[in-house]
PDB file of N, CA and C in Angstrom:
ATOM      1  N   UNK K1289      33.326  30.644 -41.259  1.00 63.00           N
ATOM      2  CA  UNK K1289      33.496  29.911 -40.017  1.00 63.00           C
ATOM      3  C   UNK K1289      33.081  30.737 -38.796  1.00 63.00           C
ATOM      4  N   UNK K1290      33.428  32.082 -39.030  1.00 68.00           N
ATOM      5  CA  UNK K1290      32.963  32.921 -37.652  1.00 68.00           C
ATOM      6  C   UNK K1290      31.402  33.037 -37.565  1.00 68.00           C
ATOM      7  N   UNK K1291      30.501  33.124 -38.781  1.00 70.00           N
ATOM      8  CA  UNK K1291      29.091  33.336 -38.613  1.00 70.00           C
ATOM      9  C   UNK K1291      28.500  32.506 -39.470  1.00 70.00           C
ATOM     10  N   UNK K1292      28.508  30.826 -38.959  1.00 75.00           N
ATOM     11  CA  UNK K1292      28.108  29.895 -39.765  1.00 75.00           C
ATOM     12  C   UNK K1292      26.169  29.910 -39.668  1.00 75.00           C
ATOM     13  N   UNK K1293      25.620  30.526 -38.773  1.00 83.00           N
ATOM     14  CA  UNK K1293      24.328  30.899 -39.268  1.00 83.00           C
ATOM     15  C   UNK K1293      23.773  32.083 -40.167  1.00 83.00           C
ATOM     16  N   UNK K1294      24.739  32.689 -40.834  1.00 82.00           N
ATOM     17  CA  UNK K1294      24.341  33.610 -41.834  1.00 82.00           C
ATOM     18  C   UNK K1294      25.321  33.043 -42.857  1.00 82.00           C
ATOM     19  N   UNK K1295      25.081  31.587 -43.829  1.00 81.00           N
ATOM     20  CA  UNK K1295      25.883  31.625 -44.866  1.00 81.00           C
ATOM     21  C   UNK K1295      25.284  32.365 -46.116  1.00 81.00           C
ATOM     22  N   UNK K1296      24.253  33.203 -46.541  1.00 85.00           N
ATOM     23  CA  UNK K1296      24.183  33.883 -47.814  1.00 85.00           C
ATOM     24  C   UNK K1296      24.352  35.010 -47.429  1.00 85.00           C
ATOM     25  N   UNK K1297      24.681  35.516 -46.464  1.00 82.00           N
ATOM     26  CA  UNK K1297      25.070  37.337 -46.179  1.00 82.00           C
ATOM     27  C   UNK K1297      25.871  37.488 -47.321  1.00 82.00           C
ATOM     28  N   UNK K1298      25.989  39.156 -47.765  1.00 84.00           N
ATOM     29  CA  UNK K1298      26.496  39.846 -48.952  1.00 84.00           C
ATOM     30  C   UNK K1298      27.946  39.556 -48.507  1.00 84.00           C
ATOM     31  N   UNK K1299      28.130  39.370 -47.265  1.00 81.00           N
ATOM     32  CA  UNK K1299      30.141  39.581 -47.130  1.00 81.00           C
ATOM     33  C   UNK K1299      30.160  38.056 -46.280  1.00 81.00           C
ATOM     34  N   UNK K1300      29.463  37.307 -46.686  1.00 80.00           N
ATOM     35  CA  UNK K1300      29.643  36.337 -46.155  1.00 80.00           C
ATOM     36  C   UNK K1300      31.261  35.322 -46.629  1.00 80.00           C
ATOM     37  N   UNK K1301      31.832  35.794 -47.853  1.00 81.00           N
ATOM     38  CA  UNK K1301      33.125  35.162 -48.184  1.00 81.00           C
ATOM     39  C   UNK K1301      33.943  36.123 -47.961  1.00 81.00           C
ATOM     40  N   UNK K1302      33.535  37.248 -47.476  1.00 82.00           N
ATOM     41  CA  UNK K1302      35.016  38.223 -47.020  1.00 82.00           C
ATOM     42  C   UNK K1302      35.763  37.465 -45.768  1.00 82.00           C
ATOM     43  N   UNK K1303      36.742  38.425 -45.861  1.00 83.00           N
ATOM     44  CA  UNK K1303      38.232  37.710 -45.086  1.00 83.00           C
ATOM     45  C   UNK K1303      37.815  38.761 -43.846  1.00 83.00           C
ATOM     46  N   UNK K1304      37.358  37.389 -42.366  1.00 80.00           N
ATOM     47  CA  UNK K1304      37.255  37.985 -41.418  1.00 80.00           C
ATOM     48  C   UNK K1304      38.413  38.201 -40.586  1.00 80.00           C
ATOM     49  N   UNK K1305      39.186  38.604 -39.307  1.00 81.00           N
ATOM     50  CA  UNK K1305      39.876  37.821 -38.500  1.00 81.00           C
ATOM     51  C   UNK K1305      39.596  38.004 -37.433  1.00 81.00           C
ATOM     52  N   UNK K1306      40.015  36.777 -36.707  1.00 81.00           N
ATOM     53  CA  UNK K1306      39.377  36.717 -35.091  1.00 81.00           C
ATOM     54  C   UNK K1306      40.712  36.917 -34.339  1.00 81.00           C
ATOM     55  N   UNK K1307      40.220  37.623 -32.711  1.00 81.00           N
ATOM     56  CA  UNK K1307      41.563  38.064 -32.121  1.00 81.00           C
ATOM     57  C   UNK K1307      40.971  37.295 -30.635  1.00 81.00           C
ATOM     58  N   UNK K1308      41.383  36.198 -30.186  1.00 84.00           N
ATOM     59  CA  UNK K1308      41.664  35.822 -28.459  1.00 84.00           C
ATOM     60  C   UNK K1308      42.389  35.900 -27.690  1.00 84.00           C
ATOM     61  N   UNK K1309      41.939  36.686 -26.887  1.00 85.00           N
ATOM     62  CA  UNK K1309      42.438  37.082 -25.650  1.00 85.00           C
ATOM     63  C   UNK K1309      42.207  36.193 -24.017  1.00 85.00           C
ATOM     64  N   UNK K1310      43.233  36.171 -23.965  1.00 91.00           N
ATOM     65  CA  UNK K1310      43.417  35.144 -22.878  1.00 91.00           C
ATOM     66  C   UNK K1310      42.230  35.740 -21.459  1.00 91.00           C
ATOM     67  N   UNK K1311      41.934  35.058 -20.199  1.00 93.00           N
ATOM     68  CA  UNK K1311      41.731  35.471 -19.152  1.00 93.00           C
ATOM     69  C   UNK K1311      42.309  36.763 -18.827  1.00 93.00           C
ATOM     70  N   UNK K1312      40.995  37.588 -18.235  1.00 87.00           N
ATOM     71  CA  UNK K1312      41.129  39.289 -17.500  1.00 87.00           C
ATOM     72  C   UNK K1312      41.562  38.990 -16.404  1.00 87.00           C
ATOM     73  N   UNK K1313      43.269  39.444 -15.893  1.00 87.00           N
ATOM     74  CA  UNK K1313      43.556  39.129 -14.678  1.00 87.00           C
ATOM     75  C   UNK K1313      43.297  40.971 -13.701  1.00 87.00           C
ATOM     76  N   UNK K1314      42.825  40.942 -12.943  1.00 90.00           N
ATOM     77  CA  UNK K1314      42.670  42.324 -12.248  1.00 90.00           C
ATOM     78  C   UNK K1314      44.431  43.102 -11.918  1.00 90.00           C
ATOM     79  N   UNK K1315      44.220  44.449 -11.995  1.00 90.00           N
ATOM     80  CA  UNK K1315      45.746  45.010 -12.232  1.00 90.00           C
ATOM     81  C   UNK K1315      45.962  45.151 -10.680  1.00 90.00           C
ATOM     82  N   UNK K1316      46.931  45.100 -10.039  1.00 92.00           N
ATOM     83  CA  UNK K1316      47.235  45.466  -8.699  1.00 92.00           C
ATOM     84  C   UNK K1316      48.813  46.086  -8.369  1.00 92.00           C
ATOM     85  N   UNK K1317      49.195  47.420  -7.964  1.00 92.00           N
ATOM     86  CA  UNK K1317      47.606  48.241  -7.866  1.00 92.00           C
ATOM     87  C   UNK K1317      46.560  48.227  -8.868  1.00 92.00           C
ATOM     88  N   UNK K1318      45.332  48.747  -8.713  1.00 92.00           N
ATOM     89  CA  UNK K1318      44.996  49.274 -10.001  1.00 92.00           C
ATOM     90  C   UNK K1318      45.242  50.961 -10.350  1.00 92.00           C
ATOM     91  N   UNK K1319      45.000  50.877 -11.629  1.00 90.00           N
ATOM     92  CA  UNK K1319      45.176  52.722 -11.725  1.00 90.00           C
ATOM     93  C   UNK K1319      43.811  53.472 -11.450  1.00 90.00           C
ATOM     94  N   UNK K1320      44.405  54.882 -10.999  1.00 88.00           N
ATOM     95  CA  UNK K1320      43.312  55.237 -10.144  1.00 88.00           C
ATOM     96  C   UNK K1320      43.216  56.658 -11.212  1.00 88.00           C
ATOM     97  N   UNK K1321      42.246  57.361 -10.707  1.00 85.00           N
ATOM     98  CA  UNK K1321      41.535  58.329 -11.628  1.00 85.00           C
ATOM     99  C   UNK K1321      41.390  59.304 -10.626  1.00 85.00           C
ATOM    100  N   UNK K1322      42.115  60.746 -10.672  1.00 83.00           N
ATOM    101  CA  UNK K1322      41.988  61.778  -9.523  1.00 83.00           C
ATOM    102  C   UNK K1322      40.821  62.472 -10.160  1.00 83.00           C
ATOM    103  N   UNK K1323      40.139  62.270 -11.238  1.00 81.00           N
ATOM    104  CA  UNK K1323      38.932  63.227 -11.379  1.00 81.00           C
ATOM    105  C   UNK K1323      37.985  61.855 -12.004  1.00 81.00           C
ATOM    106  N   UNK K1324      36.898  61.801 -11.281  1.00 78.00           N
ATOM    107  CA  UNK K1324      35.662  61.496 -11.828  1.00 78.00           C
ATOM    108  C   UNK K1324      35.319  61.203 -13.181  1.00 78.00           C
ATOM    109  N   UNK K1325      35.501  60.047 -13.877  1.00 76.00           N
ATOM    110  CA  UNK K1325      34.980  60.106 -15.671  1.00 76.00           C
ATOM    111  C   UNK K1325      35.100  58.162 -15.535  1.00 76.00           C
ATOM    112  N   UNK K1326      33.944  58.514 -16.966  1.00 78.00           N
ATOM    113  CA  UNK K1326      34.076  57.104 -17.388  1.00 78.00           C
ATOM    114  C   UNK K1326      34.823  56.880 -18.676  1.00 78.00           C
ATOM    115  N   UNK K1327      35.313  56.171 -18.651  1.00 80.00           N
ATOM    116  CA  UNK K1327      36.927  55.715 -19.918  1.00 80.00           C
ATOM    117  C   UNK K1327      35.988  54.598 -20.601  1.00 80.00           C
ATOM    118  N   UNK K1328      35.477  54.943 -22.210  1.00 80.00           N
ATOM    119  CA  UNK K1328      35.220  54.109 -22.829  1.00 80.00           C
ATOM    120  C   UNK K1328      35.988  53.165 -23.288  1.00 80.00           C
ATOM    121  N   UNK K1329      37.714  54.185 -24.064  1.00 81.00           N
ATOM    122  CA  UNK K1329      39.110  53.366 -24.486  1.00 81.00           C
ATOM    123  C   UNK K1329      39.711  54.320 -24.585  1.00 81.00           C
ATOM    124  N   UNK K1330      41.054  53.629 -24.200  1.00 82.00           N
ATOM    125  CA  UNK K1330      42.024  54.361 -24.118  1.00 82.00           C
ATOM    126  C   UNK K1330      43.265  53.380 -25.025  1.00 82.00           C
ATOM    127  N   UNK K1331      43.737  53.854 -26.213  1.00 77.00           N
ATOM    128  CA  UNK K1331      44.508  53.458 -26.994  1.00 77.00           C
ATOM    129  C   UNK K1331      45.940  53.637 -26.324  1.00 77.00           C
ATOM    130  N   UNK K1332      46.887  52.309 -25.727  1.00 80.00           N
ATOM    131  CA  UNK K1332      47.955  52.680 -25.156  1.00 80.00           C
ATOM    132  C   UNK K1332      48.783  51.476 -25.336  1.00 80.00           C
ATOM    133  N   UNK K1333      50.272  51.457 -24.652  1.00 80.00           N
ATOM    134  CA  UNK K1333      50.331  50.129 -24.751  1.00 80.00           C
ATOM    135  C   UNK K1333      50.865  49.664 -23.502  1.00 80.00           C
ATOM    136  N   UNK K1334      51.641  47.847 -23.627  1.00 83.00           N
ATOM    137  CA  UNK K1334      51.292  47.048 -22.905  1.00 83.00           C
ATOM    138  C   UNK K1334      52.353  47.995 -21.647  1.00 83.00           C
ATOM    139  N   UNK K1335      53.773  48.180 -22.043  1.00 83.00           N
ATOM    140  CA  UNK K1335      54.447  48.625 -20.872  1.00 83.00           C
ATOM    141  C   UNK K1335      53.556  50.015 -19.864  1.00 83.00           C
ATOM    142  N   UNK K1336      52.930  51.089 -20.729  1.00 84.00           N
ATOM    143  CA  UNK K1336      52.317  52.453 -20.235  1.00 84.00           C
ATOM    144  C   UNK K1336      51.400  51.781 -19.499  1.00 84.00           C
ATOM    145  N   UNK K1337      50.693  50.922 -19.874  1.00 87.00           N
ATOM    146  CA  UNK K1337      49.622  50.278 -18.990  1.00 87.00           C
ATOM    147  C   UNK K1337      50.507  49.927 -17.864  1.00 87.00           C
ATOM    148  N   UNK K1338      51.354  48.706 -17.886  1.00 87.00           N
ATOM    149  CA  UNK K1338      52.037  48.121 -16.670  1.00 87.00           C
ATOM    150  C   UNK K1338      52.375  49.280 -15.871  1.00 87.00           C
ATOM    151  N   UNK K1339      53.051  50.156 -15.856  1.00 87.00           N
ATOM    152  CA  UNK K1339      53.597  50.988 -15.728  1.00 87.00           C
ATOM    153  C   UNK K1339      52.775  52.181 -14.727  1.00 87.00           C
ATOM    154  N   UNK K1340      51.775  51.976 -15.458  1.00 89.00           N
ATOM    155  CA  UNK K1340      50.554  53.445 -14.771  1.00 89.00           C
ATOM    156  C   UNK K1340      49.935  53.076 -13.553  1.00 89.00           C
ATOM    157  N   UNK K1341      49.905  54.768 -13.107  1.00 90.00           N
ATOM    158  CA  UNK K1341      49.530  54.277 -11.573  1.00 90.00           C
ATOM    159  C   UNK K1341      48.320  54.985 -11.114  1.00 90.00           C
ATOM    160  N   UNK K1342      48.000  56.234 -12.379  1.00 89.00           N
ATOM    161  CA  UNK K1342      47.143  57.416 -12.528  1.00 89.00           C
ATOM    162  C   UNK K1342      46.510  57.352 -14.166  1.00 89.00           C
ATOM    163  N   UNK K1343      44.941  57.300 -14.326  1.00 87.00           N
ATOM    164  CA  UNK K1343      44.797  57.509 -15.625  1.00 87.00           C
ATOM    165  C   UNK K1343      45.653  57.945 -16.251  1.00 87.00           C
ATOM    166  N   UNK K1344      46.043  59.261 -16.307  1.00 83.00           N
ATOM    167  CA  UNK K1344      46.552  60.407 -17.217  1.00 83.00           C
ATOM    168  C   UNK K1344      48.245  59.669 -17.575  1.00 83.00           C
ATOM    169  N   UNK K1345      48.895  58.875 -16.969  1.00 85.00           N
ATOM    170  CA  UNK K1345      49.827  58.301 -17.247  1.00 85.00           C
ATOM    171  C   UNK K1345      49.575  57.189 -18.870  1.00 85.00           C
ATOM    172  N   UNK K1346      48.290  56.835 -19.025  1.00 83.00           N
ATOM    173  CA  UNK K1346      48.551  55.864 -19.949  1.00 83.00           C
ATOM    174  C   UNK K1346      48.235  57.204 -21.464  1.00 83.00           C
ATOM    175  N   UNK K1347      47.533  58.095 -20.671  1.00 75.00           N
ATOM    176  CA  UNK K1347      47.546  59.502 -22.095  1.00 75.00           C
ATOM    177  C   UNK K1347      48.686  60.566 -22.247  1.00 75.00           C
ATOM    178  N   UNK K1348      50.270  60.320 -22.346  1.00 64.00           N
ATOM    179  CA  UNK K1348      51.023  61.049 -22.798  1.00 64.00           C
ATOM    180  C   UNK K1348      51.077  61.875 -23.633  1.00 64.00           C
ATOM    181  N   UNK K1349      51.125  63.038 -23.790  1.00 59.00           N
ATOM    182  CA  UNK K1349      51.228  63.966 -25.068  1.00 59.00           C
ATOM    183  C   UNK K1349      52.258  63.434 -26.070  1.00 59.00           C
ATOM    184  N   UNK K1350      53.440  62.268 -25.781  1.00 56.00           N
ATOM    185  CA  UNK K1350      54.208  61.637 -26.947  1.00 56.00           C
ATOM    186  C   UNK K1350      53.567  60.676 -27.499  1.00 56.00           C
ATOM    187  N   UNK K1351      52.460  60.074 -27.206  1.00 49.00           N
ATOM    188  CA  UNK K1351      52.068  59.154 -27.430  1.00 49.00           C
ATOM    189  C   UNK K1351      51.771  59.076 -28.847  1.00 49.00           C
ATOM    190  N   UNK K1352      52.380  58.101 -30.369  1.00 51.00           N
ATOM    191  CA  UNK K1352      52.237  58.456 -31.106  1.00 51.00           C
ATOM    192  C   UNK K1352      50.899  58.238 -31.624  1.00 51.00           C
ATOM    193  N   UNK K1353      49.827  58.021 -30.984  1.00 49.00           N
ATOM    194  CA  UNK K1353      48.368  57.386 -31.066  1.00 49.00           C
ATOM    195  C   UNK K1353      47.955  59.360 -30.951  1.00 49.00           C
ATOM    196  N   UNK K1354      48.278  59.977 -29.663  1.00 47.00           N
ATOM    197  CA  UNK K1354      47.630  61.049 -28.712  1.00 47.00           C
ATOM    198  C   UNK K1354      45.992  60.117 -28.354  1.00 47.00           C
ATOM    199  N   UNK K1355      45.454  62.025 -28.106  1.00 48.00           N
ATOM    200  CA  UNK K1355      44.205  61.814 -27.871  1.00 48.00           C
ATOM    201  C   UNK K1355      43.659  61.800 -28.390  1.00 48.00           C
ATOM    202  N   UNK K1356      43.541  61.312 -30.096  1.00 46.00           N
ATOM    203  CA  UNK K1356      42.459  61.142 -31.089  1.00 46.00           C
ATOM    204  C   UNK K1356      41.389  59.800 -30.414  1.00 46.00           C
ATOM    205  N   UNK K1357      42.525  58.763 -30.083  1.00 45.00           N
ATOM    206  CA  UNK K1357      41.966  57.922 -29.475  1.00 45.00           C
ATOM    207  C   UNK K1357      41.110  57.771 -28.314  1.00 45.00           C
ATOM    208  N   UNK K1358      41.289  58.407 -27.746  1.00 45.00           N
ATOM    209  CA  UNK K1358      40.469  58.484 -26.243  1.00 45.00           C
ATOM    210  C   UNK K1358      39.285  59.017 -26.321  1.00 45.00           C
ATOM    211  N   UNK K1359      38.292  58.350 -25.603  1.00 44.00           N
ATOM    212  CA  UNK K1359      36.908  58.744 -25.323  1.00 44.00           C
ATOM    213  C   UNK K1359      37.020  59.296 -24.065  1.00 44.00           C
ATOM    214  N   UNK K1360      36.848  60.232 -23.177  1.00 44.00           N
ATOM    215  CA  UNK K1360      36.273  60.116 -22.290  1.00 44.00           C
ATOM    216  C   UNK K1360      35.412  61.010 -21.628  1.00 44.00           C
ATOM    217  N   UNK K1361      34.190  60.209 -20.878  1.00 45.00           N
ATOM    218  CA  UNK K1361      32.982  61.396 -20.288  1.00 45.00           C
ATOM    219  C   UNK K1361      33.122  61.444 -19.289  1.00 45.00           C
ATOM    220  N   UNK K1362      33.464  62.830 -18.615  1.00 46.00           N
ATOM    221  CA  UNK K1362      33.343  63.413 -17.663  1.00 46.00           C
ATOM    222  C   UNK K1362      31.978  63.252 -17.075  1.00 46.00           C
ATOM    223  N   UNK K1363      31.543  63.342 -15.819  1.00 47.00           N
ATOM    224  CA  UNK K1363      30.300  63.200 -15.102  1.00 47.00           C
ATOM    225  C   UNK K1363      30.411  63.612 -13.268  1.00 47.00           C
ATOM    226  N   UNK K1364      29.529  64.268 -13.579  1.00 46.00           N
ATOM    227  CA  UNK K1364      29.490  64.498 -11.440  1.00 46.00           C
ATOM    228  C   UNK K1364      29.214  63.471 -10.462  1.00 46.00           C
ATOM    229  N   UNK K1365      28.220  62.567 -11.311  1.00 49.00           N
ATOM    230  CA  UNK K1365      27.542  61.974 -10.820  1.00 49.00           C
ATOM    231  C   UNK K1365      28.393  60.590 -10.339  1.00 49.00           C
ATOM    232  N   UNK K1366      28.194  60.115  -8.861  1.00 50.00           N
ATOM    233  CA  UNK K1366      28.856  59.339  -7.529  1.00 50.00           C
ATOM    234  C   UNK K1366      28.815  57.790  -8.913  1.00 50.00           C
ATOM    235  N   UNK K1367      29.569  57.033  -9.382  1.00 49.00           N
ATOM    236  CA  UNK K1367      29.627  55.728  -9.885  1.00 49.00           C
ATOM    237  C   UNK K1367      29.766  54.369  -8.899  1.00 49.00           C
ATOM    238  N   UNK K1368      29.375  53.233  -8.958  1.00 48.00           N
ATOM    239  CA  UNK K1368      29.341  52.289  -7.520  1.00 48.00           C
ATOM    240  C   UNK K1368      30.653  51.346  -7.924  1.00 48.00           C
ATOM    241  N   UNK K1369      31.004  51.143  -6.970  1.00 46.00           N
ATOM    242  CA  UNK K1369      32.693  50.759  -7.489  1.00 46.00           C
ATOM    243  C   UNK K1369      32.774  49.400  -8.244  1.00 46.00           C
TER     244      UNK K1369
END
């Protein structure tokens, strides 16, 4: 049902599942970033998110995820907001 134009693919009867997510409402405040980087993902959850007011708040050292999860690239270079 998810990729009804590829019905002879090799995994075409595997067990997919689909996840929807409602409307992106913008965070306000939003959280802000005292150093320069781009955040590919950050594995956290819903309260640390609510909650954060500074990147580094949603990356706790208790976090039982840590920083295996986190991508992130540092860069000098000015980003356009």
């Amino acid at each position: 049902d998810l990729l009804p134009t590829e019905p002879d693919h090799k995994r075409a009867n595997a067990w997919y599942y689909k996840l929807s997510l409602g409307p992106l409402h913008h965070k306000l405040p939003p959280i802000i970033s005292e150093k320069r980087r781009r955040i590919t993902f950050i594995f956290t959850t819903g309260d640390r998110f609510e909650a954060a007011a500074e990147i580094n708040d949603l990356l706790k050292d208790e976090s039982p995820a840590g920083y295996p999860f986190v991508t992130l690239k540092e860069t000098k270079e000015d980003f356009a907001e």
